[in-house]
Tab-separated table of C-alpha atoms in Angstrom:
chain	number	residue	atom	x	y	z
A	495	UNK	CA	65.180	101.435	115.179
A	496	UNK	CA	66.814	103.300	118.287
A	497	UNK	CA	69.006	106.447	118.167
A	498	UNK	CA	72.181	103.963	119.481
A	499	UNK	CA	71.375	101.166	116.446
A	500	UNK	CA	75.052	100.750	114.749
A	501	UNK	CA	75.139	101.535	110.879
A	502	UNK	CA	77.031	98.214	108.872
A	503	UNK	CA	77.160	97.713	105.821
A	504	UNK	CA	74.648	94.950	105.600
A	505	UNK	CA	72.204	97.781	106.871
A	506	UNK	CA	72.146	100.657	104.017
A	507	UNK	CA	69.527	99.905	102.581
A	508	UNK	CA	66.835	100.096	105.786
A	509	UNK	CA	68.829	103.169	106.945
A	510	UNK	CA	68.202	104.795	103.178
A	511	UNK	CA	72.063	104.786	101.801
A	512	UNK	CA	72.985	103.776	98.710
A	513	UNK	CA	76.181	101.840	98.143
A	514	UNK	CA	78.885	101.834	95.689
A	515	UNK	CA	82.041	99.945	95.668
A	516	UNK	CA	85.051	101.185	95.721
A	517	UNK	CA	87.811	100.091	93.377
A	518	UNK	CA	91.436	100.124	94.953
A	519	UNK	CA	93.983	97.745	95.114
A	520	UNK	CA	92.687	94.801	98.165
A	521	UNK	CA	96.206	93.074	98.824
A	522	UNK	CA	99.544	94.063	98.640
A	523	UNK	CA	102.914	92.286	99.600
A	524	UNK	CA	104.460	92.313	102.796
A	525	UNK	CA	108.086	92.656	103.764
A	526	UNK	CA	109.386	90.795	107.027
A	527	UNK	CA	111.185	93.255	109.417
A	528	UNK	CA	115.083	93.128	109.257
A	529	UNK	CA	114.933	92.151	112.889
A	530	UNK	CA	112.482	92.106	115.499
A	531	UNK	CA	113.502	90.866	119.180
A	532	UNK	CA	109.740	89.362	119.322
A	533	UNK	CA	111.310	86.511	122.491
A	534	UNK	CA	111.047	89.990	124.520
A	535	UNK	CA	107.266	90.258	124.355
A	536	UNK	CA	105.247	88.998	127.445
A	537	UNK	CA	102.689	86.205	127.341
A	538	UNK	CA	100.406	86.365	124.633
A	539	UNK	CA	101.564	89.528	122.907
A	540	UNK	CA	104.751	87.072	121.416
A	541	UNK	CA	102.312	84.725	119.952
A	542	UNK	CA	99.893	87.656	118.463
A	543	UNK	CA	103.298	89.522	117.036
A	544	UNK	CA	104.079	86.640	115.276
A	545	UNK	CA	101.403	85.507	113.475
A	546	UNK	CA	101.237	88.855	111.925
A	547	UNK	CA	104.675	89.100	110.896
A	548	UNK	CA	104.827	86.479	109.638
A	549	UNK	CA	102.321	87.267	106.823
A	550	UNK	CA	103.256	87.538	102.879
A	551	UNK	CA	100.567	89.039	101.609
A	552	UNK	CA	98.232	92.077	103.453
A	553	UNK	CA	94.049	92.387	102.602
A	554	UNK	CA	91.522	94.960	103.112
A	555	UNK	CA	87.993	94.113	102.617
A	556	UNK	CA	86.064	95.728	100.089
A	557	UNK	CA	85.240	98.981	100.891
A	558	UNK	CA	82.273	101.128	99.476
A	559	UNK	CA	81.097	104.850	99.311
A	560	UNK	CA	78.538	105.378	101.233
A	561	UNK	CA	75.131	108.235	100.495
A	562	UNK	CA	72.927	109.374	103.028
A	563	UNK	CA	70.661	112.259	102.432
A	564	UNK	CA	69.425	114.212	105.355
A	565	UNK	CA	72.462	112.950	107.399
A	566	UNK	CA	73.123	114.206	110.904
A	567	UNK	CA	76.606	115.199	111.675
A	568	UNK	CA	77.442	116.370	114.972
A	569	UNK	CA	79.941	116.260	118.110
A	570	UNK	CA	82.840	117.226	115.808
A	571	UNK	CA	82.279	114.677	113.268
A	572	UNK	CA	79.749	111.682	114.160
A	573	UNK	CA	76.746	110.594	111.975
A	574	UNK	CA	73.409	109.685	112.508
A	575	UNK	CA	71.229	108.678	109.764
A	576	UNK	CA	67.979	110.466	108.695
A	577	UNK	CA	66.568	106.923	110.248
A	578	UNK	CA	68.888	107.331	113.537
A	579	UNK	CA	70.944	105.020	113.009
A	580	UNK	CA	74.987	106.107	114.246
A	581	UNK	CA	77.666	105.267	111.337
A	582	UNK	CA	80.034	102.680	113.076
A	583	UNK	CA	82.746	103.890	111.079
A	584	UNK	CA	82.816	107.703	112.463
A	585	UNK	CA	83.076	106.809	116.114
A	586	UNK	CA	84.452	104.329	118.865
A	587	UNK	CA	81.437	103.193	121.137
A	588	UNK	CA	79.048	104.617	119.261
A	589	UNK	CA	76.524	102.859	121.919
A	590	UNK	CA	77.702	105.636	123.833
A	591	UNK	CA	76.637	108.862	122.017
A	592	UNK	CA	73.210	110.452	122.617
A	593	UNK	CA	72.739	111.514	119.109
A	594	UNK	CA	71.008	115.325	118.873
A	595	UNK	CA	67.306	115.225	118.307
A	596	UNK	CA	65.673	117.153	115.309
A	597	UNK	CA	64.781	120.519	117.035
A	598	UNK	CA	68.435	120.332	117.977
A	599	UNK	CA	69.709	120.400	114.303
A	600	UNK	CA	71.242	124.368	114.134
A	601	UNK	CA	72.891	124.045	110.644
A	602	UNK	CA	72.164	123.276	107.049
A	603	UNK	CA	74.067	122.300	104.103
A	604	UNK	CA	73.054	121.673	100.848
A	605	UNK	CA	75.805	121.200	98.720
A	606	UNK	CA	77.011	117.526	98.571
A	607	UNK	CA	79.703	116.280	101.574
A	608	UNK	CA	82.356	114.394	101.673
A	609	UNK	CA	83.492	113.114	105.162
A	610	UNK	CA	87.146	113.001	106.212
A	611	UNK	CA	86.003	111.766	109.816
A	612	UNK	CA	87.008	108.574	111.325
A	613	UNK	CA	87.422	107.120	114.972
A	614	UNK	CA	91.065	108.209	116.160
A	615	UNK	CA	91.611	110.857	113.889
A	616	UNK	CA	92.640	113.604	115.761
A	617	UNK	CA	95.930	111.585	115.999
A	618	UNK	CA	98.645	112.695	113.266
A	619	UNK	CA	99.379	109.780	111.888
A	620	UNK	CA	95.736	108.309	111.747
A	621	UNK	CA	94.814	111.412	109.723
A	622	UNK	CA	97.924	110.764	107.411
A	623	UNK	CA	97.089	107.203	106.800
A	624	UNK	CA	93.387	106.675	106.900
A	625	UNK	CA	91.702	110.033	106.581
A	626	UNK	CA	93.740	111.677	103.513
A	627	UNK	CA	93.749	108.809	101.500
A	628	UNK	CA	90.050	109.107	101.033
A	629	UNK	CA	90.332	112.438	98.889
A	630	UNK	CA	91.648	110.567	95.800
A	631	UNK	CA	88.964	108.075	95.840
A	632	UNK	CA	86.173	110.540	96.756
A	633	UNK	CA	87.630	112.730	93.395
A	634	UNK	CA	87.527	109.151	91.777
A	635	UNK	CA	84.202	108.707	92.319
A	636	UNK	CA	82.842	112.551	91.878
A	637	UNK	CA	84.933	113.192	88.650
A	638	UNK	CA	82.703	115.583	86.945
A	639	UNK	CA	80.640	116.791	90.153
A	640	UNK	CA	82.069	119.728	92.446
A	641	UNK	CA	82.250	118.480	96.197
A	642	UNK	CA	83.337	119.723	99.374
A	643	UNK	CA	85.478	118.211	102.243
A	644	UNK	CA	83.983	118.258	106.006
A	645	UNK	CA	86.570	118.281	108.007
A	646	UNK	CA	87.050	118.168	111.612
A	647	UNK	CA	87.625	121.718	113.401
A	648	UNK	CA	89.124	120.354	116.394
A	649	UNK	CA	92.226	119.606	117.801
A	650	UNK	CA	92.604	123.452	117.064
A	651	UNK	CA	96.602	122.569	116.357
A	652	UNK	CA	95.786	120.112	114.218
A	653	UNK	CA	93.760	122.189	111.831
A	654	UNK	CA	96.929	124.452	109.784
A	655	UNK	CA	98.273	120.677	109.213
A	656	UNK	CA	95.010	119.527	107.632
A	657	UNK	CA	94.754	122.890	105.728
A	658	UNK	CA	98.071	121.858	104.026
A	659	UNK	CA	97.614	118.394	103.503
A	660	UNK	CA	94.824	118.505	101.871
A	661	UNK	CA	96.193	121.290	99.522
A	662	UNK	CA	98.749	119.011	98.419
A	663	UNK	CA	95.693	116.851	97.084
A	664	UNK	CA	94.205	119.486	95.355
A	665	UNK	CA	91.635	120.531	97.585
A	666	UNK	CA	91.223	124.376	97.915
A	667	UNK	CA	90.472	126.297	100.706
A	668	UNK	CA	86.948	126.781	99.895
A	669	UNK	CA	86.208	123.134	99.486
A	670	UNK	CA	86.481	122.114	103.154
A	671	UNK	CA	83.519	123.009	105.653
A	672	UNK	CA	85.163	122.715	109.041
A	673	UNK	CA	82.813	120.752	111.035
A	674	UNK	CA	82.378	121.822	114.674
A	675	UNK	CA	80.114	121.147	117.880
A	676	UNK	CA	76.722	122.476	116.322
A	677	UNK	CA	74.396	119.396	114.788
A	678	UNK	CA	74.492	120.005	110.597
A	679	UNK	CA	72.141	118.140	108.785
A	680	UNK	CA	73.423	117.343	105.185
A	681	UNK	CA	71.334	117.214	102.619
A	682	UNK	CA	73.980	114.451	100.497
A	683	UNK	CA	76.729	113.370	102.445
A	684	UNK	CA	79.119	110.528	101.105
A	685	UNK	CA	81.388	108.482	103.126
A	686	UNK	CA	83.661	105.688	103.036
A	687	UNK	CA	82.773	102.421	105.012
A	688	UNK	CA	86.980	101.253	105.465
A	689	UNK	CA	90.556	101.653	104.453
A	690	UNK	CA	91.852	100.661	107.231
A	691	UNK	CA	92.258	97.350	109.748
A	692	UNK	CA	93.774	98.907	112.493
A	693	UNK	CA	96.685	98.564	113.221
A	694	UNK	CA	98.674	96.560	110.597
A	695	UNK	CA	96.855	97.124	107.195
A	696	UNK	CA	96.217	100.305	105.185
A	697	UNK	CA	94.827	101.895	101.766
A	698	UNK	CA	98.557	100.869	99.503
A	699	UNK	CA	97.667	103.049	96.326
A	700	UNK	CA	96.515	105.817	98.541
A	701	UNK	CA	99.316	106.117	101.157
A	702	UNK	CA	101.717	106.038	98.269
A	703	UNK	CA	99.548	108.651	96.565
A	704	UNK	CA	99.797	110.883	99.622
A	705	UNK	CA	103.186	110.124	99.702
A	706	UNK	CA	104.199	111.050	96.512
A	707	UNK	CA	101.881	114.517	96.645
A	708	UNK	CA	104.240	115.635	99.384
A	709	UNK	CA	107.548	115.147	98.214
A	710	UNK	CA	106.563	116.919	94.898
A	711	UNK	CA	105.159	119.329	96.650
A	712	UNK	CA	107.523	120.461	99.162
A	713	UNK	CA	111.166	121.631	98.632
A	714	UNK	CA	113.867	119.337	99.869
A	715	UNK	CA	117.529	118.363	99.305
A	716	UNK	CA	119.315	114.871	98.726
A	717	UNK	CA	121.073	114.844	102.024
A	718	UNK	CA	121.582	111.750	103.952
A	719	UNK	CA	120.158	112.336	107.295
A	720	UNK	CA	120.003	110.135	110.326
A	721	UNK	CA	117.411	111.181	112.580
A	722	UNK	CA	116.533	110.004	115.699
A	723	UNK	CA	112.771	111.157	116.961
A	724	UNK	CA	112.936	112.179	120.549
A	725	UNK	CA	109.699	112.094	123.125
A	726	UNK	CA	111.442	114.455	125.338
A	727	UNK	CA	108.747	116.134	127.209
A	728	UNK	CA	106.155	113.132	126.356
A	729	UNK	CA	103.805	111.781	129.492
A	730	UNK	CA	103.582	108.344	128.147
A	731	UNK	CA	105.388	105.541	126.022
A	732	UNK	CA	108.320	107.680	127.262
A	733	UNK	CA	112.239	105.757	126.938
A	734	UNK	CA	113.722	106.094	130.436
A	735	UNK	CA	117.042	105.529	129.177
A	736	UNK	CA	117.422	107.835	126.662
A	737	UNK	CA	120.605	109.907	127.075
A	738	UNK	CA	122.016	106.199	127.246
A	739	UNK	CA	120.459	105.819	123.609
A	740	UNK	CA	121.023	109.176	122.283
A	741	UNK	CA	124.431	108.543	122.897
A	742	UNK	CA	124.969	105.621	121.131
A	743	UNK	CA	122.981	107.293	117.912
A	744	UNK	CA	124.854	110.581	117.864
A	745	UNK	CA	128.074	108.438	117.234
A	746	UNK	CA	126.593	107.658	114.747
A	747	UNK	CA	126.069	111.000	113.003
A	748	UNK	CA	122.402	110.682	114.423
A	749	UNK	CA	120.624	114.411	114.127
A	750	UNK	CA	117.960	114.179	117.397
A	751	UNK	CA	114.584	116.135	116.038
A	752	UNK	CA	111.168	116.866	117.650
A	753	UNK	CA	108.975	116.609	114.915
A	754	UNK	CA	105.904	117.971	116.740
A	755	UNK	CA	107.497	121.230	117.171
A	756	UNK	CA	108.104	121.688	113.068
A	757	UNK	CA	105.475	122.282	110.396
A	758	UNK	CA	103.900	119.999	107.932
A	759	UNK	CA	106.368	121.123	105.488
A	760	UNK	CA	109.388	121.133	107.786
A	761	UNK	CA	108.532	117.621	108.540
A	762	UNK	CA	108.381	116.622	104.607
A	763	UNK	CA	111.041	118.198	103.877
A	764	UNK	CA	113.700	116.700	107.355
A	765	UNK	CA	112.237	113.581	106.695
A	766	UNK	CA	112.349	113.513	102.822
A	767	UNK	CA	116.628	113.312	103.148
A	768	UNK	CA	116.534	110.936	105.642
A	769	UNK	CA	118.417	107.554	105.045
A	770	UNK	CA	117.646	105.914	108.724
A	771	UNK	CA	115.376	107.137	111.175
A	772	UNK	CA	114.709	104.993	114.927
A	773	UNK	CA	112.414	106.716	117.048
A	774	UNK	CA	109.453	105.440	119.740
A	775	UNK	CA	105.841	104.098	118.398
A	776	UNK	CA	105.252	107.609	118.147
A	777	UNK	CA	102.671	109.527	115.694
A	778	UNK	CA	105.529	111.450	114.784
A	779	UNK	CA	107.162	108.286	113.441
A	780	UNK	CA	104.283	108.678	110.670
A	781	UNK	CA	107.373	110.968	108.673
A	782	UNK	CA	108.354	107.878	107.671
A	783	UNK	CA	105.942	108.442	104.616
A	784	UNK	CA	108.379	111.513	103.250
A	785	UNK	CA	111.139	109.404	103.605
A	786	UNK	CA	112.886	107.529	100.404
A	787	UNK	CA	112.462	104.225	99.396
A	788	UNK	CA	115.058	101.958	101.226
A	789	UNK	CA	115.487	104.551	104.163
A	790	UNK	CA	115.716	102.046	106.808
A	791	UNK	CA	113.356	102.586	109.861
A	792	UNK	CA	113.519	101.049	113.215
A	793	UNK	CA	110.824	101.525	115.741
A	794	UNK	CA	111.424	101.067	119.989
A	795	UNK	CA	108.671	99.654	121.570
A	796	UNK	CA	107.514	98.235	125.231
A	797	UNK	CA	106.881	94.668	125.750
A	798	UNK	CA	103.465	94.364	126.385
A	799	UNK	CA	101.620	95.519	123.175
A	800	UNK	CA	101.804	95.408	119.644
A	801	UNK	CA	101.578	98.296	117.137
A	802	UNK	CA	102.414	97.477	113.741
A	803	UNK	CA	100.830	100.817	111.892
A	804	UNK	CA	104.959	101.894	111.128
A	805	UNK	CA	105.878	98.398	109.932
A	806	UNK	CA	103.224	98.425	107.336
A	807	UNK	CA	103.535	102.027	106.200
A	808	UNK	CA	107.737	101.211	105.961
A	809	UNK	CA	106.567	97.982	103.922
A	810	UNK	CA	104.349	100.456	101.861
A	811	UNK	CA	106.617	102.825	101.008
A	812	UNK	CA	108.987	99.819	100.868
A	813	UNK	CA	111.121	100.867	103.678
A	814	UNK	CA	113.241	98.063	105.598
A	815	UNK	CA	112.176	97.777	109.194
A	816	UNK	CA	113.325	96.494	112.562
A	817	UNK	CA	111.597	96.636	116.082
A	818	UNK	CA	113.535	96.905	119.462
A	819	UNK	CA	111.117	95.789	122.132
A	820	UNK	CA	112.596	96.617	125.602
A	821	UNK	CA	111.296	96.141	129.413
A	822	UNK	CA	108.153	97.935	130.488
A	823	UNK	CA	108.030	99.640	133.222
A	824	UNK	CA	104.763	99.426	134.163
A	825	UNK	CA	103.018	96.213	132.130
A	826	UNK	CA	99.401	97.664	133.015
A	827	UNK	CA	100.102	100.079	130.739
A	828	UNK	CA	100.419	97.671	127.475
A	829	UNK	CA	101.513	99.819	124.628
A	830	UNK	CA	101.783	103.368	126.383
A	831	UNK	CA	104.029	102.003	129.105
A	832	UNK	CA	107.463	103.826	129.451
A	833	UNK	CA	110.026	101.633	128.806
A	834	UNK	CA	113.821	100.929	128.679
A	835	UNK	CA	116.007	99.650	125.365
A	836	UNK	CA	118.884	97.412	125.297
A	837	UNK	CA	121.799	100.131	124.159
A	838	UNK	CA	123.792	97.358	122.896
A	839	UNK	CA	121.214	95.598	120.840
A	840	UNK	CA	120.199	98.945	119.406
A	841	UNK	CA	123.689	99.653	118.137
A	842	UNK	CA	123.843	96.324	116.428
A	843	UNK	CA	120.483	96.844	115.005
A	844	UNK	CA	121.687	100.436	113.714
A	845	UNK	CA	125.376	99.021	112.529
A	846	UNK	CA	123.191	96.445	110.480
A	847	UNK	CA	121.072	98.983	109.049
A	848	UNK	CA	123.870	101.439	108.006
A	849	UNK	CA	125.778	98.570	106.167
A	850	UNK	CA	122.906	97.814	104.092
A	851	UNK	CA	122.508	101.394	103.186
A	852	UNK	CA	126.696	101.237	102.708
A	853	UNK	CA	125.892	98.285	100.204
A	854	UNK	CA	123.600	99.983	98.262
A	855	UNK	CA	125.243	103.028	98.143
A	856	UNK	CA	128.418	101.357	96.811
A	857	UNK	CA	130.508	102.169	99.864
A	858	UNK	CA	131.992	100.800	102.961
A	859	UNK	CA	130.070	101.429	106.307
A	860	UNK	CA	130.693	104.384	107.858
């Protein structure tokens, strides 16, 4: 086998893992958005939405855990196999990556490894979703055995948010081995092959897990917030229009936030009063998970592309959920084109939203 072979799951045994599967829940219901102005989206991208939407029920495949020994983990993260093969999981175009030969290998580690490493994962809400879910099943699986966490070093920003995140699992300081450029070979390292189909399907037990760790974790008030997420200062997926947006919202008793500028906790605890919250496709939108059951959430969106990773969490954390599509500005750019919204369709989306929450609340909409 060459350095660039692929690791799959039909291939553990010739690359010497051992596999174990995984029990977690593999389908979970889910909820149509309030609204979704799907007739906007260009060519193909209507038909794709669609059939997605339209779905009852959501399935991941069976996922295992994964043990290598002498595992080779290097470039912040990627695998190689003490056969060389690259773990398809860890890494987009893995064909790619010249893996480090032996005399390269600078690093040792004995104990036994889990890996919180996946392709995409030094975005926010890809760690949120995909990567901490993974501690509760690793602990699942390692109940009696002491195991530590490798853990990207890199974004530097990124790594005070990981720190914390990972505390609210349980996992202390000294239980994660930041990985960073230098090749470590591991002497047991454990993985796990999925929990993820990007961009519409996640781990159900484990986001609500994560979820739930937060809130209980971090300090926050009953208020009933209305936050609007702002990209101000963003170089893509950017809303041209929006002072003609923010307008409309603060009206409304919208609060306008920059999430990125707040801490983990600061997030949790905005987010976790929140009763609506419309913002762009934005990682930042991932706050969604602190927010209460029946906040509503409605995501704007450009008309060429699809990204359904909000809709699913909201139907996780059963969250009601509307899309705004609006005109790209340049198509080319799919999913990270800027974009403009249709004020007056937003504020009918938002009036809808508010009277449901006026409904449930007992009250008369505001």
């Amino acid at each position: 086998m060459t350095d660039n072979q692929i690791f799959k799951t039909e291939d553990a045994a010739t690359c010497g893992a051992t596999l174990r599967p995984i029990a977690r829940v593999q389908t979970y219901p889910s909820m149509m958005p309030q609204f979704a102005n799907v007739e906007q989206l260009k060519g193909h991208w209507q038909s794709r939405t669609e059939a997605v939407l339209k779905r009852d029920i959501a399935r991941l495949p069976s996922a295992f855990l994964a043990t290598m020994r002498n595992a080779v983990v290097f470039q912040n993260g990627f695998v190689r196999s003490e056969q060389g093969i690259i773990v398809q999981e860890t890494i987009v175009g893995a064909r790619d990556v010249t893996p480090p030969q032996e005399d390269r290998v600078v690093r040792h580690e004995p104990r036994p490894t889990a890996l919180l490493r996946k392709a995409g994962d030094s975005d926010f809400a890809h760690w949120l979703a995909e990567l901490l879910p993974r501690v509760r099943e690793f602990r699942a699986m390692f109940p009696q055995q002491a195991i530590q966490f490798a853990v990207p070093a890199s974004p530097a920003d990124m790594r005070p948010m990981r720190q914390r995140t990972l505390e609210w699992l349980g996992v202390r300081d000294d239980e994660i081995l930041w990985l960073g450029s230098e090749p470590t070979r591991f002497d047991f390292l454990h993985f796990i092959t999925v929990n993820s189909i990007h961009s519409h399907t996640h781990d159900f037990t484990g986001l609500r897990h994560v979820s739930a760790q937060a809130r209980a974790k971090v300090p926050h008030g009953k208020a009933h917030r209305r936050l609007y997420i702002s990209r101000d200062g963003a170089t893509k997926r950017r809303l041209l229009n929006e002072p003609d947006i923010v307008s409309q919202l603060t009206k409304r008793n919208f609060t306008i936030v920059a999430p990125q500028s707040m801490s983990i906790d600061e997030q949790v605890a905005l987010f976790a009063e929140a009763e609506m919250v419309v913002g762009t496709t934005d990682a930042t939108m991932a706050n969604i998970l602190w927010a209460p059951e029946h906040c509503e959430v409605m995501a704007l969106s450009p008309d060429h592309g699809h990204e359904f990773f909000y809709w699913d969490m909201a139907g996780i954390r059963e969250q009601p959920f509307s899309f705004l599509f609006g005109d790209s500005a340049d198509p080319a750019q799919l999913g990270n084109a800027d974009f403009t919204a249709d004020p007056g369709l937003l504020c009918r989306i938002v009036d809808a939203g508010l009277a449901r929450i006026a409904r449930r609340q007992g009250k008369q909409p505001a």
